[in-house]
C-alpha positions as a Markdown table, in Angstrom:
| # | Residue | x | y | z |
|---|---|---|---|---|
| 1 | Lys | -107.8 | -98.2 | 61.7 |
| 2 | Tyr | -104.3 | -98.9 | 61.0 |
| 3 | Ile | -103.8 | -101.1 | 64.1 |
| 4 | Leu | -106.5 | -102.5 | 63.4 |
| 5 | Ile | -105.5 | -103.7 | 59.6 |
| 6 | Gly | -101.8 | -104.2 | 61.0 |
| 7 | Ala | -103.2 | -106.3 | 63.0 |
| 8 | Leu | -105.0 | -108.6 | 59.9 |
| 9 | Leu | -102.2 | -108.5 | 58.2 |
| 10 | Val | -99.9 | -110.3 | 61.0 |
| 11 | Ala | -102.6 | -112.9 | 60.9 |
| 12 | Val | -102.5 | -113.4 | 57.5 |
| 13 | Ile | -98.6 | -114.0 | 57.7 |
| 14 | Phe | -99.2 | -116.6 | 60.6 |
| 15 | Val | -101.9 | -118.3 | 58.8 |
| 16 | Val | -100.0 | -118.6 | 55.3 |
| 17 | Ala | -96.7 | -119.9 | 57.5 |
| 18 | Ala | -98.6 | -122.2 | 59.2 |
| 19 | Val | -99.8 | -123.4 | 56.0 |
| 20 | Leu | -96.7 | -123.8 | 54.6 |
| 21 | Ser | -95.5 | -126.0 | 56.7 |
| 22 | Val | -97.8 | -128.3 | 56.4 |
| 23 | Leu | -97.5 | -128.8 | 52.9 |
| 24 | Pro | -94.4 | -131.1 | 51.7 |
| 25 | Ser | -91.4 | -129.2 | 49.8 |
| 26 | Ala | -88.2 | -131.2 | 48.7 |
| 27 | Thr | -84.8 | -130.5 | 47.0 |
| 28 | Val | -83.5 | -132.4 | 44.4 |
| 29 | Ile | -79.4 | -132.2 | 44.0 |
| 30 | Ile | -78.4 | -133.1 | 40.3 |
| 31 | His | -75.0 | -134.0 | 39.3 |
| 32 | Pro | -75.0 | -133.3 | 35.5 |
| 33 | Thr | -73.6 | -136.3 | 33.9 |
| 34 | Arg | -70.4 | -136.5 | 32.3 |
| 35 | Arg | -69.1 | -138.5 | 29.3 |
| 36 | Gln | -65.4 | -139.2 | 27.9 |
| 37 | Met | -65.3 | -138.4 | 24.0 |
| 38 | Val | -62.8 | -139.8 | 21.7 |
| 39 | Thr | -63.2 | -137.7 | 18.0 |
| 40 | Asp | -61.3 | -138.0 | 15.2 |
| 41 | Leu | -61.3 | -134.7 | 13.1 |
| 42 | Asn | -59.4 | -133.5 | 9.6 |
| 43 | Ile | -58.2 | -130.3 | 9.7 |
| 44 | Val | -56.7 | -128.4 | 6.7 |
| 45 | Leu | -53.6 | -126.2 | 6.6 |
| 46 | Ser | -53.5 | -123.6 | 4.4 |
| 47 | Leu | -51.1 | -120.9 | 3.4 |
| 48 | Thr | -53.6 | -118.9 | 1.4 |
| 49 | Gln | -56.3 | -118.7 | 4.5 |
| 50 | Lys | -55.8 | -115.6 | 6.4 |
| 51 | Lys | -57.8 | -116.8 | 10.1 |
| 52 | Pro | -59.6 | -119.7 | 11.3 |
| 53 | Asp | -62.5 | -120.6 | 10.0 |
| 54 | Leu | -64.5 | -123.2 | 12.2 |
| 55 | Thr | -67.1 | -123.8 | 9.4 |
| 56 | Glu | -65.1 | -125.3 | 7.0 |
| 57 | Lys | -62.4 | -126.3 | 9.4 |
| 58 | Val | -59.2 | -124.3 | 7.9 |
| 59 | Leu | -56.4 | -123.2 | 9.9 |
| 60 | Pro | -53.5 | -120.5 | 8.3 |
| 61 | Ala | -50.4 | -122.3 | 8.0 |
| 62 | Thr | -46.7 | -120.9 | 8.3 |
| 63 | Thr | -43.4 | -121.7 | 6.6 |
| 64 | Ile | -40.5 | -122.8 | 8.3 |
| 65 | Asp | -36.9 | -123.0 | 6.3 |
| 66 | Arg | -33.2 | -124.0 | 6.7 |
| 67 | Gln | -30.3 | -123.9 | 4.3 |
| 68 | Asp | -27.3 | -125.9 | 5.5 |
| 69 | Val | -24.5 | -128.4 | 4.1 |
| 70 | Leu | -23.9 | -131.8 | 5.9 |
| 71 | Glu | -21.2 | -134.3 | 5.4 |
| 72 | Phe | -20.9 | -137.9 | 5.9 |
| 73 | Thr | -18.8 | -141.0 | 4.6 |
| 74 | Met | -19.5 | -144.8 | 2.8 |
| 75 | Pro | -17.8 | -147.0 | 2.5 |
| 76 | Thr | -16.8 | -148.4 | -1.6 |
| 77 | Thr | -18.0 | -152.3 | -2.3 |
| 78 | Gly | -15.9 | -152.6 | -5.5 |
| 79 | Arg | -13.0 | -154.1 | -6.5 |
| 80 | Ala | -10.3 | -154.0 | -8.3 |
| 81 | Gln | -7.5 | -156.3 | -10.0 |
| 82 | Val | -4.4 | -153.6 | -10.0 |
| 83 | Gly | -0.6 | -154.3 | -10.8 |
| 84 | Tyr | 1.8 | -154.1 | -7.4 |
| 85 | Lys | 4.9 | -155.4 | -8.7 |
| 86 | Ser | 6.6 | -155.1 | -12.1 |
| 87 | Ala | 8.0 | -157.8 | -14.1 |
| 88 | Gln | 11.9 | -158.4 | -14.8 |
| 89 | Gly | 13.5 | -159.9 | -17.2 |
| 90 | Leu | 16.2 | -159.7 | -19.5 |
| 91 | Val | 16.7 | -159.2 | -23.5 |
| 92 | Thr | 18.8 | -159.8 | -26.1 |
| 93 | Phe | 20.1 | -156.7 | -28.6 |
| 94 | Ile | 21.1 | -158.0 | -31.9 |
| 95 | Asn | 23.5 | -155.6 | -34.3 |
| 96 | Asp | 24.0 | -156.3 | -37.8 |
| 97 | Asn | 25.8 | -153.3 | -39.0 |
| 98 | Ala | 29.7 | -152.1 | -38.9 |
| 99 | Asn | 29.5 | -149.9 | -36.6 |
| 100 | Pro | 28.7 | -150.7 | -32.5 |
| 101 | Ile | 25.3 | -149.1 | -31.4 |
| 102 | Thr | 24.5 | -147.7 | -28.1 |
| 103 | Val | 20.9 | -148.1 | -26.7 |
| 104 | Pro | 20.5 | -145.9 | -23.9 |
| 105 | Ala | 18.5 | -146.7 | -20.6 |
| 106 | Gly | 14.7 | -146.5 | -21.0 |
| 107 | Thr | 14.4 | -147.6 | -24.3 |
| 108 | Ile | 11.1 | -149.3 | -24.9 |
| 109 | Val | 10.6 | -152.7 | -25.9 |
| 110 | Met | 7.4 | -154.7 | -26.4 |
| 111 | Thr | 5.7 | -157.8 | -27.3 |
| 112 | Gln | 3.3 | -157.8 | -30.8 |
| 113 | Asn | 0.1 | -156.9 | -28.7 |
| 114 | Gly | 1.7 | -154.1 | -26.8 |
| 115 | Ile | 3.4 | -155.0 | -23.8 |
| 116 | Cys | 5.8 | -152.5 | -23.0 |
| 117 | Phe | 9.4 | -152.7 | -21.2 |
| 118 | Ala | 11.9 | -150.5 | -20.6 |
| 119 | Thr | 15.5 | -151.1 | -20.1 |
| 120 | Ala | 17.5 | -150.6 | -17.3 |
| 121 | Lys | 21.1 | -149.4 | -18.1 |
| 122 | Glu | 22.8 | -147.7 | -21.1 |
| 123 | Val | 24.6 | -150.3 | -23.1 |
| 124 | Val | 26.6 | -150.6 | -26.2 |
| 125 | Val | 25.7 | -153.6 | -28.6 |
| 126 | Pro | 29.0 | -154.5 | -30.7 |
| 127 | Arg | 29.2 | -154.1 | -34.3 |
| 128 | Arg | 29.2 | -157.4 | -36.5 |
| 129 | Asn | 32.1 | -159.5 | -37.0 |
| 130 | Val | 34.0 | -161.3 | -39.8 |
| 131 | Glu | 34.6 | -165.5 | -39.1 |
| 132 | Tyr | 37.3 | -167.0 | -40.0 |
| 133 | Phe | 37.7 | -170.4 | -40.9 |
| 134 | Ala | 41.5 | -171.8 | -41.2 |
| 135 | Gly | 42.5 | -168.0 | -41.9 |
| 136 | Val | 39.7 | -167.7 | -44.9 |
| 137 | Pro | 36.4 | -165.4 | -43.8 |
| 138 | Ala | 33.4 | -167.8 | -43.2 |
| 139 | Gly | 30.5 | -165.5 | -42.8 |
| 140 | Leu | 29.9 | -162.6 | -40.3 |
| 141 | Arg | 28.7 | -162.7 | -36.9 |
| 142 | Ala | 26.2 | -160.3 | -35.5 |
| 143 | Gly | 27.3 | -158.1 | -32.8 |
| 144 | Gln | 24.9 | -159.2 | -29.3 |
| 145 | Ala | 24.4 | -157.2 | -25.9 |
| 146 | Glu | 22.0 | -157.9 | -22.8 |
| 147 | Ala | 20.2 | -155.5 | -21.5 |
| 148 | Ala | 18.0 | -156.0 | -17.9 |
| 149 | Ile | 14.4 | -154.8 | -18.5 |
| 150 | Ala | 11.4 | -154.0 | -16.3 |
| 151 | Ala | 7.5 | -154.1 | -17.0 |
| 152 | Val | 6.5 | -150.3 | -17.6 |
| 153 | Glu | 3.1 | -151.4 | -16.1 |
| 154 | Leu | 3.1 | -153.1 | -12.9 |
| 155 | Gly | 1.1 | -156.5 | -12.6 |
| 156 | Ser | 1.1 | -160.0 | -13.5 |
| 157 | Ala | 0.3 | -158.7 | -17.3 |
| 158 | Gly | 4.3 | -158.6 | -17.7 |
| 159 | Asn | 5.0 | -161.8 | -17.3 |
| 160 | Ile | 5.5 | -163.2 | -20.8 |
| 161 | Ser | 7.1 | -166.3 | -22.0 |
| 162 | Ala | 10.3 | -166.2 | -23.9 |
| 163 | Arg | 10.9 | -165.3 | -27.4 |
| 164 | Arg | 7.8 | -162.9 | -27.5 |
| 165 | Ile | 9.5 | -159.2 | -27.1 |
| 166 | Gln | 10.6 | -158.7 | -31.0 |
| 167 | Thr | 9.9 | -155.0 | -31.2 |
| 168 | Ile | 12.2 | -152.1 | -30.5 |
| 169 | Gln | 10.4 | -148.6 | -30.0 |
| 170 | Gly | 12.1 | -146.0 | -32.5 |
| 171 | Pro | 14.9 | -145.2 | -34.6 |
| 172 | Leu | 16.8 | -147.9 | -33.1 |
| 173 | Ala | 14.3 | -150.5 | -34.2 |
| 174 | Glu | 16.2 | -149.9 | -38.0 |
| 175 | Asn | 19.4 | -151.0 | -36.9 |
| 176 | Leu | 18.9 | -153.2 | -34.1 |
| 177 | Arg | 16.9 | -156.5 | -33.6 |
| 178 | Val | 15.7 | -157.4 | -29.9 |
| 179 | Val | 14.5 | -160.8 | -28.1 |
| 180 | Asn | 14.0 | -161.9 | -24.9 |
| 181 | Pro | 15.4 | -165.4 | -24.7 |
| 182 | Glu | 13.8 | -166.6 | -21.1 |
| 183 | Ala | 10.2 | -165.7 | -19.8 |
| 184 | Thr | 9.8 | -162.6 | -17.4 |
| 185 | Phe | 8.8 | -162.8 | -14.3 |
| 186 | Gly | 8.2 | -161.5 | -10.6 |
| 187 | Gly | 4.7 | -159.2 | -11.9 |
| 188 | Glu | 2.3 | -159.5 | -9.1 |
| 189 | Asp | -1.3 | -157.7 | -8.7 |
| 190 | Lys | -3.2 | -157.2 | -6.0 |
| 191 | Gln | -6.9 | -156.5 | -5.2 |
| 192 | Ile | -7.8 | -153.0 | -3.9 |
| 193 | Lys | -11.2 | -151.2 | -3.2 |
| 194 | Val | -12.7 | -149.0 | -5.6 |
| 195 | Val | -15.7 | -146.7 | -6.1 |
| 196 | Ala | -18.2 | -149.0 | -8.0 |
| 197 | Ala | -21.5 | -147.4 | -9.9 |
| 198 | Glu | -23.6 | -148.4 | -6.8 |
| 199 | Asp | -21.5 | -146.6 | -4.5 |
| 200 | Ile | -22.2 | -143.1 | -6.3 |
| 201 | Glu | -26.3 | -144.7 | -6.2 |
| 202 | Arg | -26.1 | -145.2 | -2.2 |
| 203 | Ser | -24.4 | -142.1 | -1.7 |
| 204 | Asn | -26.7 | -139.8 | -3.5 |
| 205 | Ala | -29.7 | -141.8 | -2.1 |
| 206 | Glu | -27.9 | -141.2 | 1.7 |
| 207 | Ala | -27.5 | -138.0 | 1.3 |
| 208 | Arg | -31.0 | -136.9 | 0.7 |
| 209 | Lys | -32.1 | -139.7 | 3.6 |
| 210 | Gln | -29.5 | -138.2 | 6.0 |
| 211 | Ala | -30.4 | -134.3 | 4.7 |
| 212 | Leu | -34.1 | -135.0 | 5.8 |
| 213 | Ala | -33.3 | -136.3 | 8.7 |
| 214 | Ile | -31.0 | -133.6 | 9.8 |
| 215 | Ala | -33.4 | -131.4 | 8.0 |
| 216 | Asn | -36.5 | -132.4 | 11.1 |
| 217 | Asn | -34.5 | -132.0 | 14.1 |
| 218 | Glu | -33.3 | -128.5 | 12.5 |
| 219 | Leu | -36.9 | -127.2 | 11.8 |
| 220 | Ala | -38.1 | -128.5 | 15.0 |
| 221 | Lys | -35.2 | -126.2 | 16.9 |
| 222 | Leu | -36.2 | -123.2 | 14.9 |
| 223 | Ser | -40.1 | -123.7 | 14.9 |
| 224 | Gly | -40.0 | -124.2 | 19.3 |
| 225 | Ser | -42.2 | -126.5 | 21.5 |
| 226 | Asp | -45.1 | -124.5 | 20.9 |
| 227 | Lys | -45.9 | -125.2 | 17.9 |
| 228 | Tyr | -46.5 | -128.3 | 15.5 |
| 229 | Leu | -43.9 | -129.6 | 13.0 |
| 230 | Phe | -44.8 | -132.9 | 10.9 |
| 231 | Asp | -42.2 | -134.9 | 9.7 |
| 232 | Glu | -44.4 | -135.7 | 6.6 |
| 233 | Leu | -44.7 | -132.3 | 5.5 |
| 234 | Thr | -40.9 | -131.6 | 5.1 |
| 235 | Arg | -39.3 | -131.0 | 2.0 |
| 236 | Val | -35.8 | -130.8 | 1.0 |
| 237 | Asp | -34.4 | -129.6 | -2.0 |
| 238 | Ile | -31.0 | -130.8 | -2.3 |
| 239 | Gln | -29.0 | -128.5 | -4.2 |
| 240 | Ser | -25.5 | -129.9 | -4.3 |
| 241 | Val | -24.0 | -133.5 | -4.0 |
| 242 | Glu | -19.9 | -133.4 | -3.5 |
| 243 | Leu | -18.3 | -136.8 | -3.6 |
| 244 | Ser | -14.3 | -136.8 | -2.7 |
| 245 | His | -13.9 | -140.3 | -5.1 |
| 246 | Gln | -15.2 | -140.7 | -9.0 |
| 247 | Leu | -15.6 | -144.1 | -10.1 |
| 248 | Lys | -13.5 | -146.4 | -10.5 |
| 249 | Ala | -11.2 | -144.7 | -8.2 |
| 250 | Glu | -9.1 | -146.2 | -5.1 |
| 251 | Thr | -10.9 | -145.5 | -1.9 |
| 252 | Ser | -12.0 | -147.5 | 0.9 |
| 253 | Glu | -14.5 | -144.9 | 1.6 |
| 254 | Ile | -16.1 | -141.6 | -0.3 |
| 255 | Ala | -16.4 | -138.5 | 1.7 |
| 256 | Val | -19.9 | -136.8 | 1.0 |
| 257 | Arg | -20.9 | -133.4 | 0.9 |
| 258 | Val | -24.4 | -132.2 | 0.4 |
| 259 | Gly | -25.9 | -128.6 | 0.1 |
| 260 | Tyr | -30.0 | -128.8 | 0.9 |
| 261 | Arg | -32.9 | -126.5 | 1.9 |
| 262 | Ala | -35.3 | -127.7 | 4.0 |
| 263 | Thr | -38.7 | -126.5 | 4.5 |
| 264 | Ser | -41.9 | -127.2 | 6.5 |
| 265 | Leu | -45.4 | -126.2 | 7.5 |
| 266 | Thr | -46.1 | -125.3 | 11.0 |
| 267 | Val | -49.2 | -124.5 | 13.1 |
| 268 | Ala | -49.2 | -123.2 | 17.0 |
| 269 | Arg | -50.4 | -125.8 | 19.3 |
| 270 | Asp | -52.9 | -123.3 | 20.9 |
| 271 | Glu | -54.5 | -122.5 | 17.5 |
| 272 | Leu | -55.2 | -126.2 | 16.7 |
| 273 | Thr | -56.6 | -127.0 | 20.0 |
| 274 | Lys | -58.7 | -123.9 | 20.1 |
| 275 | Met | -60.1 | -125.0 | 16.5 |
| 276 | Val | -60.6 | -128.5 | 17.6 |
| 277 | Arg | -62.2 | -127.4 | 20.8 |
| 278 | Gly | -64.5 | -125.1 | 18.8 |
| 279 | Val | -65.7 | -128.2 | 16.0 |
| 280 | Leu | -66.2 | -130.3 | 19.5 |
| 281 | Ser | -68.3 | -127.6 | 20.8 |
| 282 | Ala | -70.2 | -126.8 | 17.2 |
| 283 | Ser | -71.0 | -130.3 | 17.2 |
| 284 | Leu | -72.7 | -131.1 | 20.3 |
| 285 | Pro | -76.5 | -131.2 | 21.0 |
| 286 | Asp | -77.9 | -128.2 | 22.9 |
| 287 | Ser | -78.7 | -130.5 | 26.1 |
| 288 | Phe | -74.4 | -131.0 | 26.5 |
| 289 | Ala | -71.9 | -128.9 | 26.7 |
| 290 | Leu | -67.5 | -129.4 | 26.4 |
| 291 | Val | -65.8 | -129.1 | 28.9 |
| 292 | Ser | -63.4 | -126.9 | 27.2 |
| 293 | Asp | -60.3 | -127.6 | 29.4 |
| 294 | Ser | -60.9 | -131.0 | 28.8 |
| 295 | Val | -59.7 | -131.2 | 25.3 |
| 296 | Lys | -56.6 | -133.2 | 24.6 |
| 297 | Leu | -54.9 | -133.5 | 21.3 |
| 298 | Val | -53.6 | -137.6 | 21.8 |
| 299 | Asp | -52.1 | -138.0 | 17.9 |
| 300 | Val | -51.8 | -135.7 | 14.8 |
| 301 | Thr | -50.6 | -136.4 | 12.0 |
| 302 | Ala | -50.1 | -134.8 | 8.3 |
| 303 | Ala | -50.2 | -135.4 | 4.7 |
| 304 | Pro | -49.3 | -133.1 | 2.0 |
| 305 | Gln | -52.6 | -131.6 | 0.0 |
| 306 | Gly | -51.2 | -130.1 | -3.1 |
| 307 | Leu | -48.4 | -127.0 | -3.1 |
| 308 | Gln | -50.1 | -124.8 | -0.5 |
| 309 | Gly | -51.5 | -126.8 | 2.2 |
| 310 | Ala | -52.0 | -130.3 | 4.2 |
| 311 | Val | -54.5 | -132.3 | 6.1 |
| 312 | Leu | -54.1 | -133.1 | 9.9 |
| 313 | Tyr | -56.0 | -136.2 | 11.0 |
| 314 | Val | -56.3 | -135.6 | 14.6 |
| 315 | Thr | -57.4 | -138.1 | 17.3 |
| 316 | Ser | -58.4 | -135.7 | 20.7 |
| 317 | Gln | -60.0 | -136.9 | 24.1 |
| 318 | Ser | -62.3 | -134.9 | 25.4 |
| 319 | Ser | -65.4 | -134.6 | 28.4 |
| 320 | Val | -68.4 | -133.7 | 28.2 |
| 321 | Gln | -71.1 | -132.4 | 30.3 |
| 322 | Gly | -74.8 | -132.1 | 30.9 |
| 323 | Val | -76.7 | -129.1 | 31.0 |
| 324 | Ile | -79.0 | -129.4 | 33.2 |
| 325 | Asp | -82.9 | -127.4 | 32.4 |
| 326 | Arg | -84.4 | -126.6 | 35.8 |
| 327 | Gln | -87.6 | -125.7 | 34.3 |
| 328 | His | -87.7 | -128.8 | 32.6 |
| 329 | Val | -86.9 | -130.7 | 35.9 |
| 330 | Leu | -89.3 | -129.0 | 38.0 |
| 331 | Arg | -92.2 | -129.1 | 35.8 |
| 332 | Gly | -91.3 | -132.7 | 35.6 |
| 333 | Leu | -91.0 | -133.9 | 39.2 |
| 334 | Leu | -94.3 | -131.7 | 40.6 |
| 335 | Gly | -97.0 | -133.8 | 41.9 |
| 336 | Lys | -94.7 | -136.7 | 41.6 |
| 337 | Thr | -94.3 | -139.6 | 43.8 |
| 338 | Ile | -90.9 | -140.8 | 44.1 |
| 339 | Asp | -90.7 | -143.8 | 42.0 |
| 340 | Glu | -92.6 | -141.6 | 39.6 |
| 341 | Ala | -89.5 | -139.1 | 40.1 |
| 342 | Arg | -86.8 | -141.4 | 39.9 |
| 343 | Gly | -88.4 | -142.2 | 36.5 |
| 344 | Phe | -88.7 | -139.4 | 35.2 |
| 345 | Leu | -85.0 | -138.3 | 36.3 |
| 346 | Gly | -83.3 | -141.5 | 34.9 |
| 347 | Ser | -85.2 | -140.4 | 31.2 |
| 348 | Val | -83.2 | -137.0 | 31.1 |
| 349 | Glu | -79.4 | -138.2 | 29.7 |
| 350 | Glu | -78.0 | -135.1 | 31.0 |
| 351 | Val | -78.7 | -136.1 | 34.1 |
| 352 | Gly | -75.8 | -137.9 | 36.2 |
| 353 | Glu | -76.4 | -139.2 | 40.0 |
| 354 | Tyr | -79.1 | -137.4 | 41.9 |
| 355 | Gln | -80.4 | -137.3 | 45.4 |
| 356 | Ile | -84.2 | -136.8 | 46.8 |
| 357 | Lys | -84.8 | -135.1 | 50.0 |
| 358 | Leu | -88.5 | -134.8 | 51.3 |
| 359 | Ser | -89.9 | -132.8 | 53.9 |
| 360 | Ser | -91.0 | -135.7 | 56.4 |
| 361 | Gly | -93.3 | -138.0 | 56.2 |
| 362 | Ala | -94.1 | -136.8 | 52.1 |
| 363 | Lys | -94.8 | -139.3 | 50.0 |
| 364 | Ser | -94.7 | -137.1 | 46.6 |
| 365 | Phe | -93.4 | -134.1 | 45.6 |
| 366 | Pro | -95.0 | -131.1 | 46.1 |
| 367 | Ala | -97.4 | -129.5 | 43.3 |
| 368 | Trp | -96.3 | -125.9 | 44.2 |
| 369 | Gly | -93.0 | -125.0 | 42.1 |
| 370 | Ala | -92.4 | -122.6 | 45.5 |
| 371 | Arg | -91.5 | -125.8 | 47.0 |
| 372 | Leu | -89.5 | -127.6 | 45.1 |
| 373 | Lys | -86.0 | -126.7 | 45.1 |
| 374 | Ile | -83.2 | -127.8 | 42.1 |
| 375 | Val | -79.5 | -127.5 | 42.9 |
| 376 | Val | -77.1 | -128.2 | 40.3 |
| 377 | Val | -73.8 | -129.4 | 41.0 |
| 378 | Asp | -70.9 | -128.2 | 38.7 |
| 379 | Ala | -68.4 | -130.8 | 38.6 |
| 380 | Thr | -66.0 | -128.1 | 36.7 |
């Protein structure tokens, strides 16, 4: 009895195998379509955020800061005329008194408008003398003495015409008179560089500019290559500006010393990439999937947003790949002719290239799923 049953089973197997051998079979090899995407996203950085929020596109930010001092020089643009040489000349002191009078060196004589000269040496002005004519007193002659003088202030303002000096400074004015019989001469001016108001303004502006430029470099060193640091988010507070010279001071350049504090927001590069990857994945239809290692951030810029955060403008490149629904493809191909199958496969957007292999002599796909094999080649 058992021998008979075994023989029947063997016979059935042979019959089934024979039937299957004459039924058509097919294999379809599918390469999912792959597309390149360029996407612009806005990601918010927030100092108050504790963890990433994919739905709201918010990332936690960290603060980095540095205090430092920088020094630089600025050329001056102001010009001024200043005295270079003092004017020289002679004055005559006149004594109408009965006694000689000594005029010490350094005695000041001046013009009516206050241009002052100092005597170079001590001189004695003789007393007045009685003049006689034929032995008879005919009058009085005042005593006179010359003294060399030099202008107190350097410059051409000391070059004055004759008889303009008529005043003696101090108690000698009560007993003596003075006059310059000839013009004074030799006073010269020269042009010098001085600090102009514009130079001080430029120095303050340059202080901020250089502090900002240096701050970005210094903050970049502190943050490291694994973080994004944005020049647009760097804030520089100028704490002190010291100038070596003040307004109108003679100098060809100003030495500037600036104390500053710089702060900025940073975010880890991998955290931003992870956020972008998550946003892109969530935005795709079910028929496509993001090739995760394909996400590249090609441009990232920033703009401040209040005091606690910023907005990042991110341009990314990535690849997406079709997700093949094998059952959907299988149902769509069963019993189809080759042309019908090609039309169907062409209508499925997630299908890229494909190859169809039918059994020898077959003109259509099998109607039985067991005879149809779907092979998906994952390009990743």
